[in-house]
Amino acid sequence: MNNIHVEDAETLGRKGAIFIAGQILARPEGVIGLATGSTPVGVYRELARLYESGWLDFSRLITFNLDEYCGLSGSDENSYRRFMDEHLFDHVNIRKDNTHVPDGMAEDLQAECDRYERLIADAGGIDLQLLGIGHDGHIGFNEPGAHFPAGTHVAELTELTIEANTRFFDRSEQVPRRALTMGIGTIMKARRILLLASGSDKKEILQRALYGPITPEVPASVLQLHPDVTVISGV
Ligand code: GLP
């Protein structure tokens, strides 16, 4: 595991973006897995800047987002599709049909999960998966539980996650209770992983995830078993 410590949020954004830029330069037609939440926002800002400066070309890149809330359409201001458009996709020359986010409005949610898994496999798998971490150790929306979920599935959000994500909504009742998320198996199949964690409130869970027992009670602890993980943390 490659551990990079940073002093401030700006550096986290810069180093995260440089890491991803290296992957895009090495394989411009490659596949990148993306994450939402406040942590990657600085990374996306820097990637957009690198594009504007002419250093990066997104025209052949394929992306898959980790997750999406059930019941929110892509145009809803709280949907992860809208988040990605606003923070990255609308600022670079990526083709929208090459960007994938699970459809939280699908009538048959399980069929949508199966379709999403197939799309990732058909694209040749994920070269680099970007991850944040929740306060309970969740990655994507894989919450603590009795086992590590394998594929993309419908997840019930825990009270802690609903509470943490309430800041993006007006009221906690508006936070969807379910989401579609890549499974732990989907994430572990990515060839490389970049995990970002910022803030003193993430310090303890990050320690448990990286150095504690590997257990589905701390979903991110499974990353200890992955052969190519870089962690950028601090602040
Ligand atoms: C949400 C997302 C996760 C993200 C987490 C932490 O639950 N589904 O992918 O890692 O929030 O978000 P933040 O970076 O805002 O702390």
Coordinates of C-alpha atoms and ligand atoms in Angstrom, one line a residue:
M1 CA 0.0 0.0 0.0
N2 CA 1.3 3.4 -1.0
N3 CA 0.5 6.1 1.6
I4 CA 0.6 9.7 0.8
H5 CA 0.1 12.3 3.6
V6 CA -0.9 15.8 2.7
E7 CA -1.2 19.0 4.8
D8 CA -4.3 20.6 3.3
A9 CA -7.3 19.9 1.2
E10 CA -5.8 21.8 -1.8
T11 CA -2.8 19.5 -1.9
L12 CA -5.1 16.4 -1.6
G13 CA -7.0 17.7 -4.6
R14 CA -3.8 18.4 -6.6
K15 CA -2.1 15.1 -5.8
G16 CA -5.3 13.1 -6.4
A17 CA -5.7 14.8 -9.8
I18 CA -2.1 14.2 -10.8
F19 CA -2.5 10.5 -9.9
I20 CA -5.6 10.2 -12.1
A21 CA -4.0 12.3 -14.8
G22 CA -1.1 9.8 -15.0
Q23 CA -3.6 7.0 -15.5
I24 CA -5.4 9.0 -18.3
L25 CA -2.1 9.8 -20.0
A26 CA -1.1 6.1 -19.9
R27 CA -4.4 4.9 -21.2
P28 CA -6.5 7.7 -22.7
E29 CA -9.1 5.1 -23.9
G30 CA -9.1 3.5 -20.5
V31 CA -11.8 3.0 -17.8
I32 CA -11.9 5.1 -14.6
G33 CA -14.2 4.5 -11.7
L34 CA -15.4 7.7 -10.0
A35 CA -16.8 8.7 -6.6
T36 CA -19.0 11.4 -5.2
G37 CA -19.0 13.1 -1.8
S38 CA -17.1 16.2 -0.7
T39 CA -13.6 14.7 -0.7
P40 CA -13.1 14.3 -4.5
V41 CA -14.4 17.8 -5.3
G42 CA -10.9 19.3 -5.3
V43 CA -9.6 16.4 -7.4
Y44 CA -12.3 17.1 -10.1
R45 CA -11.6 20.9 -10.0
E46 CA -7.9 20.1 -10.7
L47 CA -8.7 17.6 -13.4
A48 CA -10.8 20.3 -15.1
R49 CA -8.0 22.8 -14.8
L50 CA -5.5 20.3 -16.4
Y51 CA -8.0 19.8 -19.2
E52 CA -8.4 23.6 -19.7
S53 CA -4.6 24.0 -19.8
G54 CA -4.4 21.4 -22.6
W55 CA -2.7 18.7 -20.6
L56 CA -5.4 16.2 -20.6
D57 CA -7.8 14.7 -23.2
F58 CA -11.0 13.0 -22.0
S59 CA -12.5 12.3 -25.4
R60 CA -11.9 8.6 -25.3
L61 CA -12.2 8.0 -21.6
I62 CA -14.9 5.7 -20.2
T63 CA -16.1 6.3 -16.6
F64 CA -18.3 4.3 -14.1
N65 CA -19.5 5.9 -10.9
L66 CA -19.7 3.9 -7.8
D67 CA -23.3 4.6 -6.8
E68 CA -26.6 6.5 -7.2
Y69 CA -29.5 7.1 -4.9
C70 CA -32.7 5.2 -5.6
G71 CA -35.7 7.4 -6.6
L72 CA -33.7 10.4 -7.8
S73 CA -33.6 11.2 -11.5
G74 CA -30.3 12.3 -13.1
S75 CA -31.6 15.9 -13.2
D76 CA -32.4 16.0 -9.5
E77 CA -30.0 18.4 -7.8
N78 CA -29.0 15.7 -5.3
S79 CA -28.4 12.9 -7.7
Y80 CA -24.9 11.7 -8.2
R81 CA -25.3 12.0 -12.0
R82 CA -26.0 15.8 -11.5
F83 CA -23.0 16.0 -9.1
M84 CA -20.7 14.5 -11.7
D85 CA -22.0 16.8 -14.4
E86 CA -21.5 19.9 -12.3
H87 CA -18.1 19.0 -10.8
L88 CA -16.4 17.3 -13.8
F89 CA -18.2 16.1 -16.9
D90 CA -19.5 19.6 -17.9
H91 CA -16.0 21.0 -17.7
V92 CA -14.0 18.5 -19.8
N93 CA -14.3 17.0 -23.3
I94 CA -15.7 13.7 -22.1
R95 CA -18.5 12.1 -24.2
K96 CA -21.6 11.9 -22.0
D97 CA -22.4 8.5 -23.4
N98 CA -19.1 7.3 -22.1
T99 CA -20.0 8.3 -18.6
H100 CA -22.0 5.7 -16.6
V101 CA -23.9 6.2 -13.3
P102 CA -26.4 3.6 -12.2
D103 CA -30.0 4.5 -12.9
G104 CA -31.7 5.0 -9.6
M105 CA -35.1 5.5 -11.3
A106 CA -35.0 2.1 -13.1
E107 CA -38.2 0.1 -12.7
D108 CA -36.4 -3.1 -12.1
L109 CA -33.5 -2.2 -9.8
Q110 CA -32.0 -5.7 -9.8
A111 CA -32.0 -5.7 -13.6
E112 CA -30.3 -2.3 -13.6
C113 CA -27.6 -3.7 -11.2
D114 CA -27.0 -6.7 -13.5
R115 CA -26.8 -4.4 -16.5
Y116 CA -24.3 -2.1 -14.8
E117 CA -22.0 -5.1 -13.9
R118 CA -22.2 -6.3 -17.5
L119 CA -21.4 -2.8 -18.8
I120 CA -18.2 -2.7 -16.7
A121 CA -17.2 -6.1 -17.8
D122 CA -17.8 -5.3 -21.5
A123 CA -15.7 -2.2 -21.1
G124 CA -12.8 -4.5 -20.0
G125 CA -13.0 -3.7 -16.3
I126 CA -11.9 -0.7 -14.4
D127 CA -8.3 0.5 -14.6
L128 CA -8.4 2.9 -11.7
Q129 CA -11.1 3.2 -9.1
L130 CA -11.4 6.4 -7.0
L131 CA -12.9 6.0 -3.5
G132 CA -13.8 8.1 -0.5
I133 CA -14.7 6.6 2.8
G134 CA -17.7 7.0 5.1
H135 CA -17.5 7.4 8.8
D136 CA -18.5 3.8 9.3
G137 CA -15.9 2.6 6.8
H138 CA -18.3 2.3 3.9
I139 CA -17.0 2.5 0.3
G140 CA -19.5 3.3 -2.4
F141 CA -22.7 2.5 -0.4
N142 CA -21.4 -0.8 0.9
E143 CA -22.4 -0.4 4.5
P144 CA -21.1 -2.5 7.5
G145 CA -22.7 -5.9 7.5
A146 CA -22.3 -9.6 7.9
H147 CA -20.6 -10.2 4.5
F148 CA -18.8 -8.3 1.7
P149 CA -21.4 -7.9 -1.1
A150 CA -20.0 -9.1 -4.4
G151 CA -21.7 -7.3 -7.3
T152 CA -23.7 -4.1 -7.9
H153 CA -26.7 -4.3 -5.7
V154 CA -29.5 -2.3 -3.9
A155 CA -28.2 -1.1 -0.5
E156 CA -30.1 0.1 2.5
L157 CA -28.3 3.2 4.0
T158 CA -27.5 3.2 7.7
E159 CA -28.7 5.9 10.0
L160 CA -25.1 7.2 10.3
T161 CA -24.8 7.6 6.5
I162 CA -28.3 9.2 6.2
E163 CA -27.2 11.7 8.9
A164 CA -23.8 12.4 7.2
N165 CA -25.5 12.9 3.8
T166 CA -28.3 15.2 5.2
R167 CA -26.0 18.2 4.7
F168 CA -26.6 18.0 1.0
F169 CA -30.4 18.0 1.4
D170 CA -32.8 20.5 3.1
R171 CA -34.1 17.9 5.6
S172 CA -33.0 14.4 6.6
E173 CA -36.3 12.9 5.5
Q174 CA -35.4 13.9 1.9
V175 CA -32.3 11.6 1.9
P176 CA -33.2 8.5 0.0
R177 CA -33.0 5.3 2.2
R178 CA -31.7 3.1 -0.6
A179 CA -29.1 3.4 -3.3
L180 CA -27.6 1.3 -6.1
T181 CA -23.9 0.7 -5.5
M182 CA -21.0 -1.3 -7.0
G183 CA -20.3 -4.2 -4.7
I184 CA -17.1 -4.9 -2.8
G185 CA -16.3 -7.5 -5.5
T186 CA -16.8 -5.0 -8.3
I187 CA -14.5 -2.5 -6.5
M188 CA -11.8 -5.2 -5.7
K189 CA -11.7 -6.2 -9.4
A190 CA -10.4 -2.7 -10.4
R191 CA -6.8 -3.0 -11.3
R192 CA -5.7 0.0 -9.2
I193 CA -7.4 1.9 -6.4
L194 CA -7.0 5.4 -5.1
L195 CA -8.6 6.0 -1.7
L196 CA -9.0 9.6 -0.5
A197 CA -9.7 10.6 3.1
S198 CA -9.7 14.1 4.4
G199 CA -10.6 15.6 7.8
S200 CA -9.9 14.7 11.4
D201 CA -13.3 13.0 11.6
K202 CA -12.0 10.3 9.2
K203 CA -8.7 9.7 10.9
E204 CA -9.9 6.9 13.2
I205 CA -12.0 5.0 10.7
L206 CA -9.1 5.2 8.2
Q207 CA -6.7 3.7 10.7
R208 CA -9.1 0.9 11.4
A209 CA -9.7 0.3 7.7
L210 CA -6.0 0.2 6.8
Y211 CA -4.5 -1.5 9.8
G212 CA -7.3 -3.2 11.7
P213 CA -8.8 -6.6 11.2
I214 CA -10.3 -7.3 7.7
T215 CA -14.0 -7.5 8.4
P216 CA -17.2 -6.7 6.6
E217 CA -18.0 -4.6 9.7
V218 CA -15.5 -2.1 8.3
P219 CA -16.1 -2.5 4.5
A220 CA -13.0 -0.5 3.5
S221 CA -10.8 -3.0 5.4
V222 CA -11.1 -5.3 2.4
L223 CA -8.7 -3.0 0.6
Q224 CA -5.8 -4.5 2.6
L225 CA -6.2 -7.5 0.3
H226 CA -5.9 -5.5 -2.9
P227 CA -2.4 -5.5 -4.6
D228 CA -2.4 -1.9 -5.8
V229 CA -3.9 0.7 -3.4
T230 CA -2.7 4.3 -3.0
V231 CA -4.2 6.3 -0.1
I232 CA -4.0 10.1 0.0
S233 CA -5.0 11.3 3.4
G234 CA -4.6 14.1 5.8
V235 CA -5.8 17.6 6.6
Ligands
GLP1 C1 -21.2 8.9 0.3 C2 -20.7 8.2 -0.9 C3 -19.4 7.6 -0.7 C4 -18.4 8.6 -0.1 C5 -18.9 9.0 1.2 C6 -18.1 10.0 2.0 O1 -21.8 8.0 1.2 N1 -21.6 7.2 -1.4 O2 -18.9 7.1 -2.0 O3 -17.1 8.1 0.0 O4 -20.2 9.6 1.0 O5 -18.3 11.3 1.5 P1 -17.5 12.6 1.9 O6 -16.3 12.6 1.0 O7 -18.4 13.7 1.7 O8 -17.1 12.4 3.4

